[in-house]
Amino acid sequence: MLVLTVLIPLLGFLNQAAAQAVDAWHLDTMYTLITERLDPIINPNGVSSHAHRILGGSNFGANYNYNLYDSSSCSSAAVQADNSNYWMPQLFWKETNGTFTPLKAGTRFYYFLARNKPDIPVKAFPPGLRMVIGNPNAKDSSSTNLPAPAQGFICLKDHFSSPTGDKAGPDFNFATDCPQGLTTTIKFPPCWDGVNLYKPDGSHMAFTDNLQYGSCPVSHPIRLPAIMLEYVWQTYNLRPGVPLKGNLVWANGDTTGYGLHADFVNGWDTAVLNQALNDPNCVGKGEMTMTACPVLAQHMNNAAALACRPARGVLETIQDGVALPSLPGCNIPWSSGNKPTCSPPVSNPGLPSGLTGQDGSLTYTGSDYPLPSLTSYPANKWSRVGCQGGQNSLLNVIQYTDAALTPARCQTYCSEWGMQFSALISGSYCQCGTGLDPAAFMYPDAHCKQPCSGASGFTCGGNGKLELFYNPSSTTVNHPGVTDPQHVGCRKEGNGGRALAASYISYDPMTIEWCKNYCIAQKQPLAGLEFGRVCMCGPSFANGGGVPQPQSYCNAPCSGNSKQICGGPAATLSVYNLTLPGGPGTSSAVTSAITSTKSSTNAPSASGGTFTVTKTVTVTAACTAGRKKRSLRHFDFLH
Ligand SMILES: *[C@@H]1O[C@H](CO)[C@@H](O)[C@H](O)[C@H]1NC(C)=O
Ligand SMILES: *[C@@H]1O[C@H](CO)[C@@H](O)[C@H](O)[C@H]1NC(C)=O
């Protein structure tokens, strides 16, 4: 009966996993080791506040350290190389006479084995790893501390004849009976930070961008098997035909179901698990039972699993189907608000000394899980990091669009602006940044294969995916060909209005010095030159303008000095910051002139649909004789 119960939900999950086309193992023969109030993670060397239904290695107790658990003499999981322990809270049926009957459950687990990159196998759990997921006090889906699909409740109706008739619910309060049992599942995160073996806030582990499939974030680069723990509660054996709603309670008193949580402590034989994870007979074959993996099959022993009992002692006896006058511990059924307290207080059973002992380290100190590190990249060189991130995964990002993008052009731009990260996105976007957001994801290279707009032989990222390069030496801002200390780069015009919006003038013969003096006279700290002959001034960048551009985009010779550059034709300005030293007059005199009367500046309108010329310049005649006079039509792009 037990085996049948456990197998029932298999088909549904098979279909789901097949759709994702990823490797997964499931272990279908797994028995309950014991049900008692122990939780070595949350209550080390103490009694837990509520009862758990515990599976796995025989050395389970009130403390956890890997060597002790790894050396268990048996496991209630058929694969005897796995002496890990897994547990959920015990589920009880609330009897009408006020007693509570522990429900029997068939149990099993899945390991989903999606990789970060096709050529990097999933790694065995590090010795000493502990995980707790879910929130025992959750009373609705928003307080579970889990991504929504990580908790599952399925009412099994007539699974073999019509699996589609199974009902998934947000919690365990199904309005009907579940003739083939109630499945509760919970998924553990597969991405590890490589350092911490346990953190109370769970931050040593992370989900991928797609729960257990997808890719790990940069902050948690080590990919471990993604555990899904599944219990099928035999509600039908206890109360055939009776609707579940209102009759169930988790061991901690939660009657909503959302308090579902689960724990894992690693007790695997690391060598065996790693061997299986690297064996082409066991991975690359989609979904399979662990028994179909030859390495693991050697360690299967159903009889040993069935006979396995806790070796270090037992805290208490909680027997399936035998009603208890109250939930073990202080656990009064509760559906909202604060957890009820007990008066008089409930006293705990004495803890047998065999169940206590030394806890293992909270940090990993071995060398089997090297972390990708930027320090290994050579100086003075752009090196490929990989396909990473999302659109916002660089820090202090600047970006430009390039119709002729190549990796080299993007790297030149990032070098000019002194940034260490250079990324190509969607074929034609170049981004630079000073750091990588730890929450960015690491994708397989296949996600970054879009051809570059400037050279189809190169790949320039993907939709929202960054083809990322790193050069640790790119730290100095350097605009080639421009030595003026007040120059602050080639900058983008505003969008729908000018970037420097206080005053402007079109003047022949324009020079950089002329424009700077003009803006000082206009009492504005920023001067920008564009189209070779236009000077603009402003207090700061406006209308979304000022975005750093490649220096090559500012390439228009000044109308008054062809050796100087006065912006570019592609909506780009050469910008000078007049408050920096090295310009006309002393910088302090300029600064005080600018700041003293800045507020009185009469700025021409730069908004709206037309460009309003508020000053007519007539000084052009002497110096532009014989030169084709430019008109303000050149500003049309702005509007
Ligand atoms: C309460 O009801 C349950 C289920 O019918 C039964 O097993 C148990 O013996 C009853 N206990 C008492 C004290 O009546
Ligand atoms: C101009 O220089 C001042 C310091 O004098 C600085 O605070 C300001 O951010 C600079 N602006 C730009 C756009 O470079």
XYZ file of C-alpha atoms and ligand atoms in Angstrom:
667
model
C 0.000 0.000 0.000
C 2.750 2.381 0.911
C 4.582 1.947 -2.361
C 1.404 2.438 -4.354
C 0.627 5.614 -2.461
C 4.052 6.997 -3.069
C 3.948 6.294 -6.760
C 0.579 7.844 -7.436
C 1.673 11.429 -8.034
C 4.571 10.371 -10.203
C 2.853 10.791 -13.559
C 1.867 14.364 -12.930
C 5.369 15.381 -12.048
C 6.831 13.374 -14.883
C 4.796 15.401 -17.318
C 5.751 18.663 -15.707
C 9.450 17.865 -15.725
C 9.387 16.462 -19.252
C 7.986 19.767 -20.474
C 11.043 21.441 -18.979
C 13.330 18.803 -20.544
C 15.764 18.763 -17.651
C 17.460 15.986 -15.788
C 15.813 14.873 -12.594
C 16.098 11.883 -10.285
C 13.402 10.651 -8.001
C 13.690 8.234 -5.120
C 10.374 6.494 -4.649
C 11.192 4.159 -1.811
C 11.706 6.085 1.357
C 10.232 5.399 4.761
C 9.638 7.429 7.847
C 12.527 7.094 10.289
C 10.628 8.570 13.225
C 8.095 11.219 14.188
C 9.211 13.295 17.162
C 9.935 16.796 18.447
C 13.491 17.154 17.209
C 15.006 19.702 14.847
C 18.818 19.818 15.076
C 18.948 22.972 12.924
C 16.447 25.177 14.737
C 16.769 23.650 18.238
C 20.292 22.213 18.516
C 20.600 19.998 21.598
C 17.056 20.837 22.589
C 13.469 19.787 22.090
C 11.707 21.248 19.078
C 8.492 23.225 19.567
C 6.557 20.784 17.388
C 6.762 17.281 15.928
C 8.374 16.469 12.592
C 8.052 13.456 10.347
C 11.704 12.623 9.766
C 13.232 10.582 6.941
C 16.786 9.422 6.286
C 19.938 8.448 8.160
C 19.869 6.584 11.476
C 22.205 8.988 13.300
C 19.564 11.717 13.358
C 19.431 13.485 16.707
C 19.193 16.855 18.437
C 22.555 18.026 17.060
C 23.997 17.881 13.566
C 27.466 17.407 12.261
C 28.283 15.886 8.922
C 30.747 13.194 10.005
C 28.297 11.788 12.537
C 25.380 11.741 10.102
C 27.465 10.471 7.188
C 28.483 7.473 9.319
C 24.887 6.387 9.996
C 24.538 2.608 9.827
C 21.411 2.801 7.669
C 19.000 5.177 6.005
C 15.221 5.021 5.654
C 15.855 6.123 2.055
C 16.404 3.124 -0.196
C 19.672 4.596 -1.437
C 21.870 3.752 1.538
C 24.587 6.183 0.407
C 22.225 8.965 1.429
C 22.295 9.382 5.204
C 20.874 12.865 4.950
C 17.736 13.679 6.888
C 14.692 15.354 5.441
C 11.629 16.441 7.364
C 8.298 18.228 7.294
C 5.979 18.860 10.229
C 3.687 15.950 11.099
C 0.106 16.398 9.835
C -2.777 15.618 12.216
C -6.497 15.006 11.814
C -8.515 17.069 14.300
C -11.049 14.693 15.817
C -14.497 15.982 16.811
C -13.844 14.838 20.395
C -10.881 17.215 20.604
C -8.093 14.679 20.038
C -5.495 14.706 17.249
C -4.622 11.692 15.097
C -1.221 11.620 13.320
C -1.659 10.808 9.640
C 0.449 8.197 7.918
C 2.380 9.371 4.853
C 4.193 7.895 1.901
C 7.284 9.940 1.179
C 9.840 10.499 -1.505
C 12.022 13.165 -3.039
C 13.042 14.549 -6.389
C 16.416 16.024 -7.268
C 16.129 18.405 -10.206
C 19.493 18.595 -11.930
C 19.361 21.585 -14.275
C 22.800 23.123 -14.750
C 23.977 26.707 -14.781
C 25.935 25.899 -17.952
C 25.786 22.718 -20.034
C 29.426 21.834 -19.376
C 29.383 22.403 -15.611
C 27.829 19.446 -13.728
C 25.689 19.929 -10.663
C 27.809 19.358 -7.557
C 27.189 17.157 -4.531
C 25.873 18.902 -1.404
C 28.828 20.225 0.588
C 29.511 18.325 3.825
C 27.717 20.144 6.624
C 25.016 21.832 4.544
C 21.744 22.620 6.333
C 18.608 24.143 4.863
C 15.302 25.282 6.334
C 12.610 26.556 4.014
C 9.103 27.872 4.525
C 7.638 29.766 7.448
C 5.849 27.747 10.184
C 3.901 30.864 11.159
C 2.690 31.702 7.643
C -1.062 32.201 7.410
C -1.355 33.144 3.741
C 0.588 32.717 0.517
C 2.379 36.048 0.916
C 4.000 35.149 4.247
C 5.508 31.775 3.334
C 8.922 33.348 2.568
C 8.931 31.198 -0.572
C 8.383 31.804 -4.279
C 4.724 30.916 -4.881
C 5.251 27.606 -6.750
C 7.642 26.263 -4.109
C 4.767 24.945 -1.950
C 2.357 22.437 -3.446
C -0.921 20.919 -2.236
C -2.562 18.323 -4.469
C -5.750 16.410 -3.751
C -5.422 13.049 -5.517
C -8.779 11.974 -6.892
C -8.429 9.132 -9.373
C -4.904 9.599 -10.502
C -4.308 6.561 -12.694
C -7.570 6.777 -14.699
C -7.709 10.536 -14.974
C -4.708 12.385 -13.530
C -6.118 15.643 -14.810
C -8.859 15.257 -12.218
C -6.330 15.853 -9.428
C -6.913 19.165 -7.744
C -4.108 21.546 -6.927
C -4.916 23.986 -4.155
C -3.218 26.917 -2.475
C -3.377 25.066 0.864
C -4.593 21.765 2.341
C -8.190 22.789 3.024
C -9.804 21.015 0.080
C -13.611 21.130 0.134
C -13.707 17.467 -0.931
C -12.145 14.234 0.197
C -8.965 13.051 -1.545
C -9.561 9.340 -2.249
C -5.912 8.708 -3.095
C -4.357 11.035 -0.571
C -3.214 14.587 0.003
C 0.179 15.466 -1.483
C 2.186 18.238 0.135
C 5.384 19.216 -1.654
C 8.048 21.785 -0.976
C 11.000 22.804 -3.098
C 14.442 23.709 -1.799
C 16.706 26.280 -3.487
C 19.615 24.798 -5.498
C 22.105 27.696 -5.551
C 24.742 27.876 -2.802
C 27.038 30.777 -1.880
C 30.028 28.418 -1.566
C 30.864 29.549 1.972
C 28.050 29.309 4.513
C 26.713 25.907 5.533
C 23.743 27.461 7.313
C 22.363 30.927 7.927
C 19.195 31.446 9.961
C 17.787 33.797 7.323
C 18.415 31.205 4.611
C 20.607 33.605 2.653
C 23.332 30.975 2.091
C 20.982 29.468 -0.521
C 19.063 31.030 -3.412
C 16.519 30.006 -5.978
C 17.317 30.448 -9.669
C 15.521 32.867 -11.963
C 13.114 29.978 -12.620
C 12.729 28.296 -9.222
C 14.584 24.972 -9.646
C 15.327 25.205 -13.393
C 16.883 28.426 -14.758
C 20.231 29.838 -13.655
C 21.854 30.710 -10.339
C 22.647 34.277 -9.306
C 26.260 35.490 -9.281
C 26.094 35.660 -5.469
C 25.235 31.924 -5.246
C 27.168 30.364 -8.127
C 27.442 26.742 -6.925
C 24.695 24.584 -8.399
C 23.480 21.753 -6.135
C 20.655 19.250 -6.710
C 17.310 21.041 -6.320
C 15.381 18.970 -3.794
C 11.625 18.604 -3.934
C 10.316 16.789 -0.896
C 6.946 15.101 -1.245
C 4.648 13.550 1.386
C 1.384 11.827 0.430
C -0.815 11.860 3.537
C -3.219 8.927 3.795
C -6.306 10.880 4.727
C -8.420 8.260 2.949
C -7.335 5.464 5.292
C -8.339 7.420 8.373
C -11.558 9.128 7.235
C -12.670 7.817 3.834
C -15.008 10.195 2.008
C -14.730 13.049 4.508
C -13.816 16.466 3.031
C -10.439 17.708 4.286
C -11.467 21.292 4.894
C -11.272 22.243 8.532
C -10.036 18.825 9.660
C -6.264 19.149 9.225
C -3.638 20.774 11.389
C 0.141 20.878 11.113
C 2.062 19.805 14.206
C 2.687 23.445 15.147
C -1.066 24.181 15.291
C -1.388 25.795 11.868
C -4.807 25.046 10.375
C -4.330 27.074 7.169
C -1.684 24.795 5.588
C 0.584 27.709 4.672
C 2.794 26.870 7.666
C 4.280 24.022 5.599
C 8.057 24.085 5.995
C 10.851 21.594 5.554
C 14.439 20.943 6.505
C 17.430 19.136 5.057
C 20.746 18.184 6.635
C 23.354 16.612 4.397
C 24.538 13.105 5.157
C 25.358 11.949 1.619
C 28.414 9.955 0.774
C 29.894 12.825 -1.217
C 31.993 10.628 -3.503
C 29.017 8.478 -4.518
C 26.771 11.462 -5.177
C 29.458 13.244 -7.195
C 30.165 10.113 -9.194
C 26.477 9.831 -10.086
C 26.209 13.531 -10.937
C 29.077 13.150 -13.394
C 28.021 9.816 -14.894
C 26.549 10.011 -18.412
C 24.381 7.010 -17.483
C 22.731 9.122 -14.794
C 22.540 12.621 -16.267
C 21.621 13.892 -19.706
C 18.786 11.389 -19.810
C 15.900 13.535 -18.618
C 13.871 12.247 -15.729
C 14.634 8.869 -14.146
C 14.409 6.961 -10.900
C 17.583 6.860 -8.836
C 17.518 3.110 -9.310
C 18.124 3.596 -13.045
C 21.459 5.253 -12.273
C 23.980 2.382 -12.033
C 26.185 4.133 -9.468
C 23.242 4.702 -7.156
C 21.648 1.329 -7.900
C 24.650 -0.315 -6.239
C 23.634 1.364 -3.006
C 19.916 0.525 -3.102
C 18.525 -1.631 -0.316
C 14.795 -1.450 0.307
C 14.844 -3.926 3.178
C 17.533 -1.956 5.014
C 15.532 1.239 4.475
C 12.366 -0.334 5.859
C 14.180 -1.743 8.870
C 16.164 1.419 9.622
C 15.550 2.885 13.101
C 17.073 5.842 14.957
C 20.398 4.659 16.379
C 21.035 7.320 19.039
C 17.811 7.126 20.989
C 14.238 8.327 20.775
C 12.660 11.371 22.386
C 9.032 10.245 22.307
C 6.615 7.937 20.540
C 4.085 9.457 18.170
C 2.312 6.648 16.341
C 0.443 6.959 13.062
C -3.303 6.592 13.538
C -3.204 6.737 17.351
C -5.080 9.776 18.650
C -3.327 12.103 21.119
C -5.177 14.322 23.607
C -3.277 17.366 22.308
C -0.674 18.231 19.694
C 2.780 17.437 21.150
C 4.272 20.586 22.714
C 2.398 23.842 23.147
C 0.506 23.869 19.857
C -3.111 24.946 20.005
C -4.857 24.986 16.616
C -4.642 28.469 15.194
C -5.585 30.082 11.913
C -4.771 33.793 12.318
C -3.165 36.336 14.607
C -0.609 35.489 17.261
C 0.137 31.903 18.145
C -1.894 30.925 21.240
C 0.087 30.340 24.432
C -0.434 27.473 26.853
C -1.536 27.806 30.453
C -0.243 26.004 32.403
C 2.934 25.785 30.316
C 3.636 22.453 28.630
C 6.746 20.712 29.876
C 9.079 19.014 27.418
C 10.115 15.374 27.618
C 13.682 14.795 28.843
C 16.234 14.627 26.063
C 18.202 11.339 26.084
C 21.900 12.210 26.245
C 22.619 10.026 23.214
C 20.698 12.495 21.077
C 22.937 15.434 21.956
C 26.471 16.339 20.908
C 28.754 18.663 19.041
C 27.337 20.767 16.205
C 29.231 21.062 12.941
C 30.830 24.217 11.580
C 28.654 26.861 9.971
C 31.274 27.629 7.341
C 32.797 25.546 4.602
C 36.583 25.511 4.666
C 37.397 22.863 2.059
C 38.575 23.439 -1.485
C 36.141 21.352 -3.529
C 33.877 24.266 -4.414
C 36.093 26.966 -5.951
C 34.169 30.185 -6.505
C 34.475 32.064 -9.780
C 36.640 35.057 -8.960
C 37.389 38.239 -10.852
C 40.861 38.365 -9.329
C 42.000 35.662 -11.742
C 41.573 37.919 -14.785
C 44.738 39.500 -16.212
C 45.478 43.233 -16.073
C 45.297 45.575 -19.075
C 43.139 43.214 -21.048
C 39.451 42.665 -21.663
C 38.595 39.046 -20.795
C 35.291 37.328 -21.397
C 33.437 36.561 -18.162
C 30.390 34.866 -19.636
C 26.747 35.279 -20.460
C 25.242 36.900 -17.444
C 22.798 39.086 -15.771
C 19.702 40.838 -16.818
C 19.207 44.309 -18.186
C 20.124 45.952 -14.863
C 22.902 43.747 -13.647
C 25.839 46.169 -13.851
C 26.485 48.791 -11.193
C 26.811 52.517 -12.064
C 25.834 51.614 -15.566
C 26.225 53.788 -18.665
C 24.924 52.694 -22.041
C 24.881 53.724 -25.674
C 23.314 52.272 -28.804
C 25.635 51.381 -31.642
C 24.531 50.552 -35.171
C 28.025 49.133 -35.772
C 28.582 47.408 -32.433
C 31.457 44.995 -31.949
C 32.958 43.803 -28.669
C 36.022 45.985 -29.320
C 33.971 49.137 -29.876
C 32.097 48.583 -26.648
C 35.335 47.925 -24.769
C 36.850 51.142 -26.152
C 33.858 53.086 -24.873
C 34.097 51.483 -21.422
C 37.845 52.178 -21.313
C 37.257 55.848 -22.153
C 34.896 56.136 -19.207
C 37.167 54.202 -16.831
C 34.812 51.284 -16.244
C 35.901 47.675 -15.657
C 32.837 45.880 -16.998
C 31.825 45.974 -20.642
C 28.681 44.212 -21.804
C 26.975 43.660 -25.136
C 23.189 43.268 -25.162
C 20.644 42.427 -27.860
C 23.138 42.898 -30.697
C 23.379 46.680 -30.584
C 23.587 47.917 -26.990
C 26.838 48.522 -25.180
C 26.814 48.862 -21.396
C 29.634 49.680 -19.017
C 29.670 49.416 -15.250
C 31.926 49.415 -12.236
C 30.585 46.227 -10.668
C 28.311 43.275 -11.113
C 25.021 43.096 -9.214
C 25.267 39.947 -7.035
C 21.627 39.242 -7.887
C 22.439 38.969 -11.618
C 22.042 35.464 -13.034
C 24.653 33.346 -14.846
C 23.236 32.008 -18.093
C 24.442 29.327 -20.505
C 26.351 30.836 -23.441
C 23.488 29.854 -25.747
C 21.528 32.809 -24.333
C 24.098 35.298 -25.675
C 24.316 34.368 -29.349
C 22.738 37.408 -31.007
C 24.958 38.690 -33.858
C 26.569 42.091 -33.359
C 25.105 44.972 -35.355
C 28.622 45.825 -36.514
C 30.022 42.388 -37.347
C 27.956 39.258 -37.685
C 30.968 37.066 -36.874
C 30.771 38.210 -33.241
C 28.040 37.585 -30.698
C 26.645 40.548 -28.815
C 24.548 39.109 -25.993
C 20.877 38.307 -26.002
C 17.569 39.821 -25.167
C 18.185 41.076 -21.663
C 21.340 38.934 -21.438
C 24.845 40.363 -21.186
C 27.875 39.095 -23.067
C 30.187 40.287 -20.328
C 33.858 41.300 -20.401
C 36.087 42.488 -17.575
C 39.312 44.491 -17.488
C 40.590 45.215 -13.973
C 42.849 48.008 -15.255
C 40.102 50.085 -16.827
C 39.821 52.637 -14.056
C 40.999 55.952 -15.518
C 38.678 58.221 -17.469
C 40.497 59.056 -20.680
C 38.949 60.783 -23.690
C 41.416 60.281 -26.521
C 42.471 63.428 -28.347
C 41.166 65.799 -25.669
C 43.529 67.127 -23.024
C 41.524 70.114 -21.729
C 41.186 69.543 -17.965
C 37.648 70.962 -17.991
C 36.450 68.491 -20.641
C 33.957 66.046 -19.133
C 33.345 63.949 -22.193
C 31.207 63.421 -25.195
C 27.621 63.436 -23.957
C 24.213 62.656 -25.360
C 21.713 65.378 -26.184
C 18.451 65.546 -24.298
C 15.366 63.714 -25.417
C 12.568 66.124 -26.343
C 14.584 69.096 -25.094
C 18.192 70.120 -24.774
C 20.622 68.577 -22.315
C 21.991 72.043 -21.489
C 18.825 74.068 -21.523
C 19.602 77.500 -20.053
C 21.052 79.292 -23.103
C 22.413 78.500 -26.484
C 23.943 80.303 -29.441
C 24.918 79.368 -32.965
C 28.039 81.296 -33.818
C 30.699 81.362 -36.471
C 33.573 81.170 -35.855
C 32.939 78.869 -32.890
C 35.827 77.775 -30.696
C 35.892 75.994 -27.352
C 37.256 79.107 -25.613
C 34.521 81.263 -27.117
C 31.817 78.903 -25.880
C 33.304 78.701 -22.399
C 33.366 82.517 -22.113
C 29.843 82.700 -23.437
C 28.597 80.323 -20.737
C 30.536 82.154 -18.019
C 28.810 85.354 -19.197
C 25.509 83.440 -19.057
C 26.450 82.421 -15.497
C 26.176 78.726 -16.258
C 28.664 76.085 -15.064
C 28.341 73.646 -17.971
C 29.211 74.470 -21.579
C 28.407 72.148 -24.465
C 29.344 72.330 -28.122
C 27.465 70.654 -30.942
C 27.437 70.557 -34.761
C 30.771 72.412 -34.861
C 29.192 75.836 -34.282
C 26.567 75.697 -31.546
C 27.281 76.525 -27.911
C 24.863 75.659 -25.133
C 24.954 76.335 -21.427
C 23.164 74.942 -18.441
C 23.269 74.417 -14.693
C 23.183 70.615 -15.037
C 22.052 68.031 -17.536
C 18.344 68.154 -18.342
C 15.822 66.226 -20.434
C 17.604 62.913 -19.936
C 20.710 64.287 -21.657
C 24.324 64.023 -20.564
C 24.626 60.248 -20.935
C 28.300 59.438 -21.594
C 28.975 58.567 -25.242
C 32.009 57.169 -27.056
C 34.519 59.920 -27.779
C 34.321 58.972 -31.468
C 30.740 60.255 -31.515
C 32.028 63.817 -30.980
C 33.864 64.385 -34.241
C 32.735 67.736 -35.691
C 35.572 70.256 -36.154
C 34.815 73.662 -34.627
C 33.820 76.257 -37.212
C 36.381 78.678 -35.759
C 39.249 76.204 -35.288
C 39.278 73.031 -37.330
C 41.822 71.491 -34.943
C 39.230 71.537 -32.154
C 36.219 69.265 -31.755
C 32.829 70.905 -31.180
C 30.517 67.964 -30.534
C 29.098 65.732 -33.190
C 26.280 65.447 -35.634
C 24.699 62.467 -33.892
C 23.021 64.345 -31.058
C 26.232 64.495 -29.086
C 27.849 67.366 -27.178
C 31.438 68.043 -26.187
C 30.906 69.158 -22.619
C 33.116 71.370 -20.419
C 32.692 71.874 -16.702
C 33.651 75.490 -16.034
C 33.911 75.019 -12.294
C 36.872 72.699 -12.747
C 40.361 74.245 -12.811
C 42.137 74.929 -16.077
C 39.696 77.126 -17.954
C 39.371 80.860 -18.654
C 39.900 82.977 -15.509
C 40.478 81.352 -12.141
C 38.071 78.598 -11.349
C 37.070 80.165 -8.025
C 36.252 83.486 -9.698
C 34.208 81.643 -12.305
C 32.439 79.570 -9.696
C 31.451 82.577 -7.640
C 30.304 84.479 -10.741
C 28.205 81.506 -11.757
C 26.707 80.785 -8.386
C 26.008 84.378 -7.310
C 23.473 85.184 -9.990
C 22.622 81.841 -11.515
C 19.020 82.001 -10.424
C 18.403 85.185 -12.421
C 19.302 83.524 -15.707
C 16.576 83.891 -18.240
C 16.546 80.511 -19.890
C 14.948 80.138 -23.269
C 12.236 77.583 -23.538
C 13.537 74.186 -24.519
C 10.380 72.224 -24.091
C 7.441 71.832 -26.376
C 7.320 70.952 -30.017
C 9.311 73.787 -31.500
C 12.756 75.104 -30.863
C 12.442 78.760 -29.893
C 15.321 80.998 -30.832
C 15.466 83.758 -28.278
C 18.680 85.400 -29.376
C 19.609 86.246 -32.896
C 23.275 86.093 -33.577
C 24.641 88.534 -36.089
C 28.363 88.332 -35.431
C 28.935 85.643 -37.979
C 29.550 87.788 -41.044
C 33.217 88.699 -40.634
C 34.562 85.254 -40.124
C 32.238 83.130 -42.184
C 32.458 84.943 -45.445
C 32.639 82.366 -48.141
C 31.556 79.579 -45.794
C 28.176 78.062 -46.206
C 25.977 79.483 -43.509
C 24.289 76.864 -41.370
C 20.715 77.255 -40.405
C 18.954 76.163 -37.275
C 17.410 73.331 -39.214
C 20.124 71.221 -37.656
C 18.185 71.315 -34.439
C 15.185 69.685 -35.960
C 16.222 66.309 -34.540
C 15.536 67.610 -31.078
C 11.854 67.862 -31.624
C -11.611 10.509 20.101
O -11.902 10.119 18.773
C -10.899 9.315 18.136
C -11.359 9.066 16.732
O -12.633 8.567 16.662
C -10.694 8.037 18.917
O -9.677 7.283 18.282
C -10.307 8.372 20.332
O -10.203 7.215 21.100
C -11.327 9.292 20.978
N -10.797 9.709 22.251
C -11.556 9.965 23.278
C -10.846 10.344 24.525
O -12.766 9.853 23.205
C 31.402 69.882 -12.449
O 32.355 70.035 -11.434
C 31.809 70.100 -10.139
C 32.953 70.380 -9.185
O 33.523 71.619 -9.464
C 31.108 68.818 -9.821
O 30.504 68.892 -8.555
C 30.070 68.539 -10.872
O 29.500 67.265 -10.639
C 30.697 68.559 -12.229
N 29.645 68.325 -13.242
C 29.849 67.558 -14.299
C 28.684 67.334 -15.220
O 30.930 67.080 -14.564
